[in-house]
mmCIF file of C-alpha atoms in Angstrom:
data_model
loop_
_atom_site.group_PDB
_atom_site.id
_atom_site.type_symbol
_atom_site.label_atom_id
_atom_site.label_comp_id
_atom_site.label_asym_id
_atom_site.label_seq_id
_atom_site.Cartn_x
_atom_site.Cartn_y
_atom_site.Cartn_z
ATOM 1 C CA VAL A 1 0.000 0.000 0.000
ATOM 2 C CA PRO A 2 -0.418 2.330 -1.834
ATOM 3 C CA PHE A 3 1.334 0.544 -4.726
ATOM 4 C CA HIS A 4 -0.675 -2.678 -4.431
ATOM 5 C CA ILE A 5 -3.591 -2.069 -6.809
ATOM 6 C CA TRP A 6 -2.249 -4.243 -9.640
ATOM 7 C CA LEU A 7 -1.429 -7.293 -7.532
ATOM 8 C CA PRO A 8 -4.852 -8.965 -6.995
ATOM 9 C CA ASP A 9 -5.702 -8.654 -10.709
ATOM 10 C CA ALA A 10 -2.293 -10.004 -11.714
ATOM 11 C CA HIS A 11 -2.594 -13.014 -9.413
ATOM 12 C CA ALA A 12 -6.118 -13.737 -10.639
ATOM 13 C CA ALA A 13 -4.862 -13.808 -14.253
ATOM 14 C CA ALA A 14 -1.630 -15.760 -13.698
ATOM 15 C CA PRO A 15 -1.152 -19.546 -13.386
ATOM 16 C CA ALA A 16 -0.546 -20.732 -9.833
ATOM 17 C CA HIS A 17 3.188 -21.392 -10.273
ATOM 18 C CA VAL A 18 3.647 -17.886 -11.706
ATOM 19 C CA SER A 19 1.732 -16.457 -8.732
ATOM 20 C CA ALA A 20 4.115 -18.329 -6.424
ATOM 21 C CA LEU A 21 7.075 -16.683 -8.165
ATOM 22 C CA MET A 22 5.376 -13.280 -7.985
ATOM 23 C CA SER A 23 4.751 -13.545 -4.233
ATOM 24 C CA GLY A 24 7.905 -15.436 -3.274
ATOM 25 C CA VAL A 25 10.461 -13.800 -5.556
ATOM 26 C CA MET A 26 9.249 -10.730 -7.443
ATOM 27 C CA ILE A 27 7.739 -8.893 -4.452
ATOM 28 C CA THR A 28 10.853 -9.808 -2.483
ATOM 29 C CA MET A 29 13.066 -8.062 -5.025
ATOM 30 C CA GLY A 30 11.501 -4.734 -4.079
ATOM 31 C CA PHE A 31 12.538 -5.253 -0.468
ATOM 32 C CA TYR A 32 15.965 -6.405 -1.612
ATOM 33 C CA GLY A 33 16.259 -3.084 -3.467
ATOM 34 C CA LEU A 34 15.283 -1.151 -0.341
ATOM 35 C CA ALA A 35 17.778 -3.064 1.788
ATOM 36 C CA ARG A 36 20.530 -2.431 -0.779
ATOM 37 C CA PHE A 37 19.896 1.279 -1.321
ATOM 38 C CA LEU A 38 18.819 2.581 2.094
ATOM 39 C CA PRO A 39 22.353 2.205 3.575
ATOM 40 C CA LEU A 40 23.709 4.257 0.650
ATOM 41 C CA LEU A 41 21.540 7.266 1.516
ATOM 42 C CA GLY A 42 23.557 8.269 4.577
ATOM 43 C CA PRO A 43 22.440 8.372 8.220
ATOM 44 C CA PRO A 44 18.887 7.025 8.636
ATOM 45 C CA SER A 45 16.110 9.557 9.110
ATOM 46 C CA GLU A 46 13.330 9.252 11.665
ATOM 47 C CA ALA A 47 10.928 10.696 9.096
ATOM 48 C CA VAL A 48 11.673 7.895 6.619
ATOM 49 C CA ALA A 49 11.248 5.322 9.404
ATOM 50 C CA PHE A 50 7.853 6.798 10.351
ATOM 51 C CA VAL A 51 6.733 6.712 6.696
ATOM 52 C CA LEU A 52 7.670 3.025 6.429
ATOM 53 C CA LEU A 53 5.933 2.254 9.720
ATOM 54 C CA ALA A 54 2.743 4.023 8.621
ATOM 55 C CA LEU A 55 2.671 2.403 5.172
ATOM 56 C CA GLY A 56 3.440 -0.989 6.697
ATOM 57 C CA ALA A 57 0.663 -0.797 9.266
ATOM 58 C CA ALA A 58 -1.838 0.459 6.674
ATOM 59 C CA GLY A 59 -0.836 -2.278 4.237
ATOM 60 C CA ALA A 60 -0.982 -5.087 6.780
ATOM 61 C CA LEU A 61 -4.293 -4.168 8.375
ATOM 62 C CA GLY A 62 -6.038 -2.897 5.239
ATOM 63 C CA ALA A 63 -5.073 -5.859 3.073
ATOM 64 C CA VAL A 64 -6.158 -8.535 5.532
ATOM 65 C CA LEU A 65 -9.562 -6.862 5.804
ATOM 66 C CA LEU A 66 -9.886 -7.024 2.013
ATOM 67 C CA ALA A 67 -8.729 -10.658 1.993
ATOM 68 C CA LEU A 68 -11.549 -11.582 4.360
ATOM 69 C CA VAL A 69 -14.266 -10.651 1.849
ATOM 70 C CA GLN A 70 -12.880 -12.297 -1.325
ATOM 71 C CA ARG A 71 -14.491 -15.335 -2.954
ATOM 72 C CA ASP A 72 -11.753 -15.913 -5.545
ATOM 73 C CA VAL A 73 -9.162 -17.993 -3.697
ATOM 74 C CA LYS A 74 -6.262 -16.446 -5.598
ATOM 75 C CA ARG A 75 -7.413 -12.947 -4.707
ATOM 76 C CA VAL A 76 -7.484 -14.027 -1.051
ATOM 77 C CA LEU A 77 -3.824 -15.051 -1.357
ATOM 78 C CA ALA A 78 -2.982 -11.891 -3.317
ATOM 79 C CA TYR A 79 -4.293 -9.617 -0.570
ATOM 80 C CA SER A 80 -2.459 -11.825 1.923
ATOM 81 C CA THR A 81 0.734 -11.017 0.025
ATOM 82 C CA VAL A 82 -0.024 -7.297 0.373
ATOM 83 C CA GLU A 83 -0.567 -7.857 4.099
ATOM 84 C CA ASN A 84 2.769 -9.610 4.526
ATOM 85 C CA ALA A 85 4.520 -6.942 2.463
ATOM 86 C CA GLY A 86 3.094 -4.494 5.004
ATOM 87 C CA LEU A 87 4.594 -6.477 7.875
ATOM 88 C CA VAL A 88 8.013 -6.521 6.186
ATOM 89 C CA THR A 89 7.794 -2.770 5.546
ATOM 90 C CA LEU A 90 6.861 -2.193 9.169
ATOM 91 C CA ALA A 91 9.820 -4.275 10.390
ATOM 92 C CA MET A 92 12.166 -2.298 8.129
ATOM 93 C CA GLY A 93 10.749 0.877 9.660
ATOM 94 C CA VAL A 94 11.600 -0.454 13.134
ATOM 95 C CA GLY A 95 15.146 -1.214 11.989
ATOM 96 C CA LEU A 96 15.606 2.266 10.535
ATOM 97 C CA LEU A 97 14.119 3.900 13.624
ATOM 98 C CA GLY A 98 16.548 1.998 15.831
ATOM 99 C CA GLN A 99 19.445 3.284 13.738
ATOM 100 C CA ALA A 100 18.107 6.846 13.715
ATOM 101 C CA ARG A 101 17.679 6.835 17.516
ATOM 102 C CA HIS A 102 21.123 5.228 18.076
ATOM 103 C CA ALA A 103 19.644 2.013 19.446
ATOM 104 C CA PRO A 104 21.635 -0.709 17.636
ATOM 105 C CA GLY A 105 19.902 -3.562 19.476
ATOM 106 C CA ILE A 106 16.503 -2.447 18.172
ATOM 107 C CA ALA A 107 17.956 -1.935 14.692
ATOM 108 C CA VAL A 108 19.315 -5.493 14.615
ATOM 109 C CA LEU A 109 16.011 -6.967 15.804
ATOM 110 C CA GLY A 110 14.016 -4.954 13.265
ATOM 111 C CA TRP A 111 16.180 -5.759 10.250
ATOM 112 C CA THR A 112 16.464 -9.437 11.154
ATOM 113 C CA ALA A 113 12.696 -9.641 11.611
ATOM 114 C CA ALA A 114 12.208 -8.081 8.166
ATOM 115 C CA LEU A 115 14.592 -10.490 6.416
ATOM 116 C CA LEU A 116 13.234 -13.476 8.325
ATOM 117 C CA HIS A 117 9.668 -12.598 7.403
ATOM 118 C CA ILE A 118 10.640 -12.228 3.734
ATOM 119 C CA TRP A 119 11.880 -15.828 3.751
ATOM 120 C CA SER A 120 8.989 -17.110 5.861
ATOM 121 C CA HIS A 121 6.412 -15.534 3.588
ATOM 122 C CA ALA A 122 8.156 -16.727 0.423
ATOM 123 C CA LEU A 123 8.083 -20.344 1.595
ATOM 124 C CA ALA A 124 4.569 -20.413 3.027
ATOM 125 C CA LYS A 125 2.941 -18.433 0.218
ATOM 126 C CA SER A 126 4.607 -20.574 -2.456
ATOM 127 C CA LEU A 127 3.247 -23.638 -0.652
ATOM 128 C CA LEU A 128 -0.219 -22.089 -0.549
ATOM 129 C CA PHE A 129 -0.241 -21.072 -4.197
ATOM 130 C CA GLY A 130 0.943 -24.548 -5.178
ATOM 131 C CA GLY A 131 -1.731 -26.294 -3.120
ATOM 132 C CA ILE A 132 -4.580 -23.913 -3.896
ATOM 133 C CA GLY A 133 -3.581 -23.883 -7.574
ATOM 134 C CA ALA A 134 -3.641 -27.678 -7.763
ATOM 135 C CA ILE A 135 -7.078 -27.768 -6.139
ATOM 136 C CA ALA A 136 -8.401 -25.021 -8.440
ATOM 137 C CA HIS A 137 -7.071 -26.974 -11.439
ATOM 138 C CA ALA A 138 -8.773 -30.155 -10.223
ATOM 139 C CA THR A 139 -12.114 -28.461 -9.513
ATOM 140 C CA HIS A 140 -12.031 -26.122 -12.547
ATOM 141 C CA SER A 141 -13.044 -23.297 -10.217
ATOM 142 C CA ARG A 142 -11.467 -20.611 -8.024
ATOM 143 C CA ASP A 143 -14.762 -19.791 -6.300
ATOM 144 C CA LEU A 144 -14.269 -20.550 -2.624
ATOM 145 C CA GLU A 145 -18.018 -20.933 -2.078
ATOM 146 C CA GLY A 146 -18.119 -23.767 -4.627
ATOM 147 C CA TRP A 147 -15.431 -25.890 -2.977
ATOM 148 C CA GLY A 148 -15.823 -28.126 0.061
ATOM 149 C CA GLY A 149 -14.749 -31.568 1.179
ATOM 150 C CA VAL A 150 -11.375 -31.276 -0.562
ATOM 151 C CA LEU A 151 -9.364 -32.421 2.456
ATOM 152 C CA ARG A 152 -11.202 -35.727 2.645
ATOM 153 C CA ARG A 153 -10.930 -36.458 -1.084
ATOM 154 C CA TRP A 154 -7.341 -35.245 -1.561
ATOM 155 C CA PRO A 155 -5.750 -35.577 1.901
ATOM 156 C CA LEU A 156 -2.086 -35.159 0.914
ATOM 157 C CA VAL A 157 -2.436 -31.957 -1.110
ATOM 158 C CA GLY A 158 -5.160 -30.667 1.203
ATOM 159 C CA GLY A 159 -3.105 -31.404 4.316
ATOM 160 C CA LEU A 160 -0.015 -29.652 2.938
ATOM 161 C CA THR A 161 -2.182 -26.673 1.973
ATOM 162 C CA VAL A 162 -3.554 -26.521 5.520
ATOM 163 C CA LEU A 163 0.024 -26.529 6.853
ATOM 164 C CA GLY A 164 0.828 -23.600 4.556
ATOM 165 C CA ALA A 165 -2.221 -21.738 5.852
ATOM 166 C CA PHE A 166 -1.131 -22.383 9.447
ATOM 167 C CA ALA A 167 2.375 -21.124 8.622
ATOM 168 C CA ILE A 168 1.156 -17.904 7.008
ATOM 169 C CA ALA A 169 -1.267 -17.361 9.920
ATOM 170 C CA ALA A 170 1.680 -17.548 12.376
ATOM 171 C CA VAL A 171 0.523 -20.666 14.232
ATOM 172 C CA PRO A 172 3.259 -21.673 16.742
ATOM 173 C CA GLY A 173 5.617 -24.371 15.498
ATOM 174 C CA LEU A 174 5.773 -23.002 11.939
ATOM 175 C CA SER A 175 7.857 -20.352 10.196
ATOM 176 C CA GLY A 176 5.377 -17.470 10.301
ATOM 177 C CA PHE A 177 5.221 -17.555 14.079
ATOM 178 C CA VAL A 178 8.984 -17.028 14.448
ATOM 179 C CA SER A 179 9.175 -14.045 12.094
ATOM 180 C CA GLU A 180 6.007 -12.325 13.348
ATOM 181 C CA TRP A 181 7.055 -12.923 16.959
ATOM 182 C CA LEU A 182 10.394 -11.271 16.203
ATOM 183 C CA ILE A 183 8.616 -8.281 14.619
ATOM 184 C CA LEU A 184 6.552 -7.873 17.789
ATOM 185 C CA ARG A 185 9.642 -8.367 19.961
ATOM 186 C CA ALA A 186 11.436 -5.567 18.090
ATOM 187 C CA MET A 187 8.420 -3.286 18.465
ATOM 188 C CA PHE A 188 8.029 -3.992 22.180
ATOM 189 C CA GLU A 189 11.743 -3.284 22.711
ATOM 190 C CA SER A 190 11.251 0.014 20.875
ATOM 191 C CA ALA A 191 8.205 0.926 22.946
ATOM 192 C CA LEU A 192 10.093 0.175 26.164
ATOM 193 C CA HIS A 193 13.360 1.931 25.383
ATOM 194 C CA LEU A 194 12.548 4.801 23.009
ATOM 195 C CA GLU A 195 10.802 7.971 24.096
ATOM 196 C CA GLY A 196 8.433 10.605 22.767
ATOM 197 C CA ALA A 197 6.843 10.210 19.336
ATOM 198 C CA SER A 198 8.777 7.007 18.668
ATOM 199 C CA ARG A 199 7.195 5.289 21.675
ATOM 200 C CA ALA A 200 3.707 6.446 20.696
ATOM 201 C CA VAL A 201 4.160 5.232 17.117
ATOM 202 C CA MET A 202 5.357 1.836 18.352
ATOM 203 C CA VAL A 203 2.356 1.394 20.642
ATOM 204 C CA VAL A 204 0.027 2.063 17.699
ATOM 205 C CA GLY A 205 2.110 -0.275 15.522
ATOM 206 C CA ILE A 206 1.914 -3.088 18.082
ATOM 207 C CA ALA A 207 -1.881 -2.763 18.121
ATOM 208 C CA ALA A 208 -1.958 -2.847 14.295
ATOM 209 C CA VAL A 209 0.207 -5.991 14.144
ATOM 210 C CA ALA A 210 -1.842 -7.719 16.845
ATOM 211 C CA MET A 211 -5.111 -6.973 15.058
ATOM 212 C CA THR A 212 -3.602 -8.056 11.725
ATOM 213 C CA ALA A 213 -2.500 -11.358 13.250
ATOM 214 C CA ALA A 214 -5.974 -12.057 14.631
ATOM 215 C CA LEU A 215 -7.701 -11.199 11.341
ATOM 216 C CA THR A 216 -5.215 -13.363 9.421
ATOM 217 C CA VAL A 217 -6.205 -16.354 11.537
ATOM 218 C CA ALA A 218 -9.855 -15.571 10.768
ATOM 219 C CA CYS A 219 -9.080 -15.247 7.045
ATOM 220 C CA TYR A 220 -7.381 -18.627 6.785
ATOM 221 C CA ALA A 221 -9.919 -20.300 9.074
ATOM 222 C CA ARG A 222 -12.500 -19.150 6.514
ATOM 223 C CA LEU A 223 -10.403 -20.416 3.594
ATOM 224 C CA ILE A 224 -9.853 -23.847 5.174
ATOM 225 C CA GLY A 225 -13.304 -24.160 6.736
ATOM 226 C CA ILE A 226 -15.271 -23.293 3.606
ATOM 227 C CA GLY A 227 -12.925 -24.611 0.949
ATOM 228 C CA LEU A 228 -11.319 -27.747 2.367
ATOM 229 C CA LEU A 229 -13.577 -29.030 5.150
ATOM 230 C CA GLY A 230 -17.255 -29.946 5.174
ATOM 231 C CA MET A 231 -19.152 -31.461 2.260
ATOM 232 C CA PRO A 232 -18.755 -30.825 -1.492
ATOM 233 C CA ARG A 233 -21.027 -28.023 -2.659
ATOM 234 C CA ARG A 234 -21.232 -29.180 -6.264
ATOM 235 C CA GLU A 235 -20.438 -32.169 -8.421
ATOM 236 C CA MET A 236 -16.781 -32.424 -9.456
ATOM 237 C CA PRO A 237 -15.574 -33.805 -12.801
ATOM 238 C CA ALA A 238 -14.819 -37.532 -12.723
ATOM 239 C CA GLY A 239 -11.224 -38.271 -11.785
ATOM 240 C CA SER A 240 -10.611 -34.748 -10.435
ATOM 241 C CA PHE A 241 -8.982 -35.979 -7.245
ATOM 242 C CA GLY A 242 -6.784 -38.849 -8.333
ATOM 243 C CA PRO A 243 -3.517 -39.587 -6.485
ATOM 244 C CA PRO A 244 -1.270 -36.502 -6.750
ATOM 245 C CA GLY A 245 1.838 -37.052 -8.822
ATOM 246 C CA ALA A 246 5.384 -36.271 -7.719
ATOM 247 C CA VAL A 247 5.295 -33.022 -9.703
ATOM 248 C CA THR A 248 2.436 -31.819 -7.476
ATOM 249 C CA ALA A 249 3.249 -33.387 -4.122
ATOM 250 C CA GLY A 250 7.081 -33.189 -4.179
ATOM 251 C CA PRO A 251 7.499 -29.396 -4.240
ATOM 252 C CA LEU A 252 4.657 -28.923 -1.747
ATOM 253 C CA ALA A 253 6.228 -31.395 0.680
ATOM 254 C CA ALA A 254 9.649 -29.724 0.331
ATOM 255 C CA LEU A 255 8.195 -26.273 1.030
ATOM 256 C CA ALA A 256 6.226 -27.633 3.996
ATOM 257 C CA ALA A 257 9.385 -29.196 5.443
ATOM 258 C CA LEU A 258 11.196 -25.860 5.158
ATOM 259 C CA CYS A 259 8.311 -24.076 6.931
ATOM 260 C CA VAL A 260 8.659 -26.544 9.809
ATOM 261 C CA ALA A 261 12.481 -26.463 9.897
ATOM 262 C CA MET A 262 12.538 -22.668 10.001
ATOM 263 C CA ALA A 263 10.524 -22.724 13.237
ATOM 264 C CA TRP A 264 12.200 -25.686 14.910
ATOM 265 C CA PHE A 265 15.756 -24.487 14.224
ATOM 266 C CA PRO A 266 15.552 -20.681 14.399
ATOM 267 C CA VAL A 267 19.087 -20.091 15.706
ATOM 268 C CA PRO A 268 20.901 -21.352 12.551
ATOM 269 C CA ILE A 269 18.468 -19.317 10.435
ATOM 270 C CA ALA A 270 19.226 -16.178 12.444
ATOM 271 C CA ALA A 271 22.955 -16.898 12.158
ATOM 272 C CA ALA A 272 22.629 -17.221 8.378
ATOM 273 C CA LEU A 273 21.090 -13.726 8.271
ATOM 274 C CA ALA A 274 23.834 -12.185 10.442
ATOM 275 C CA GLY A 275 25.967 -11.153 7.447
ATOM 276 C CA PRO A 276 23.291 -9.050 5.726
ATOM 277 C CA VAL A 277 22.180 -7.612 9.064
ATOM 278 C CA ARG A 278 25.744 -6.397 9.764
ATOM 279 C CA LEU A 279 25.613 -4.437 6.505
ATOM 280 C CA LEU A 280 22.256 -2.901 7.412
ATOM 281 C CA ALA A 281 22.961 -2.221 11.112
ATOM 282 C CA PRO A 282 26.767 -2.215 11.468
ATOM 283 C CA LEU A 283 26.749 -1.119 15.118
ATOM 284 C CA GLY A 284 24.450 -3.897 16.283
ATOM 285 C CA ASP A 285 25.304 -7.366 17.530
ATOM 286 C CA PRO A 286 23.466 -10.120 15.577
ATOM 287 C CA ALA A 287 24.062 -12.479 18.522
ATOM 288 C CA LEU A 288 21.185 -10.659 20.252
ATOM 289 C CA VAL A 289 18.790 -12.190 17.731
ATOM 290 C CA ALA A 290 20.064 -15.712 18.349
ATOM 291 C CA ASP A 291 19.460 -15.233 22.075
ATOM 292 C CA ALA A 292 15.974 -13.885 21.355
ATOM 293 C CA VAL A 293 14.816 -16.746 19.109
ATOM 294 C CA ARG A 294 16.565 -19.637 20.918
ATOM 295 C CA PRO A 295 13.603 -20.320 23.291
ATOM 296 C CA LEU A 296 11.251 -20.614 20.312
ATOM 297 C CA GLY A 297 13.007 -23.703 19.005
#
């Protein structure tokens, strides 16, 4: 937000594997560009940090509200991508604010949370687009209200899709929980240790992230409850739900395993991000992040 208008229409028109690349790779390249160029602009500005925080909160909360009212399953996932882009933007704002206020610990937490959430979202959303795309191809429909009973008839693909939904909704034990928890941890540290306008902005941001997290759970409960559980709402073509081939199940299983591994082994993941974080927040100690995420494993 406000540069998101094209995304739902593009996802609705693209094949599922292209949508996975758009959400997992193409959107990420914009954040890669920000991370590369922001350090070249000199000392961070509080004003820029506040702009990122405001846009991030608006994107996260606004997009998840729009996702809740979509019937086209790919538009639901598209608005979910906008929401997660908002969370990444917000985390980058926390990192910049920490640098601007000479709080390297907050800067390290914010930047690590942003990079971690980029990876978490890329994995979980690719899993979701793969699973939802396979189901849409089998049913010849993207209308959520016309699905139903998919999990019983196609348990492997349906089960992996449910795992992807849990990951993107930040259910504990999966990748989304670690990255969103770290975003909140960075924001709480900022609210506790910064003063004045920065503290007030962080309190509002924490409320926005908390509400976004709750609405995301509601959004994916709706997607799973209506689309995958219950009884079929219409007759499906014969042979629609045959055994999934390796081309369908293999990539979904690999992505699901990575979503689990990212949550169960967060310390090595944080260590792998230490190099980029040193470039973004050179005065901070990336070991702080390892100490913060160790209990989660």
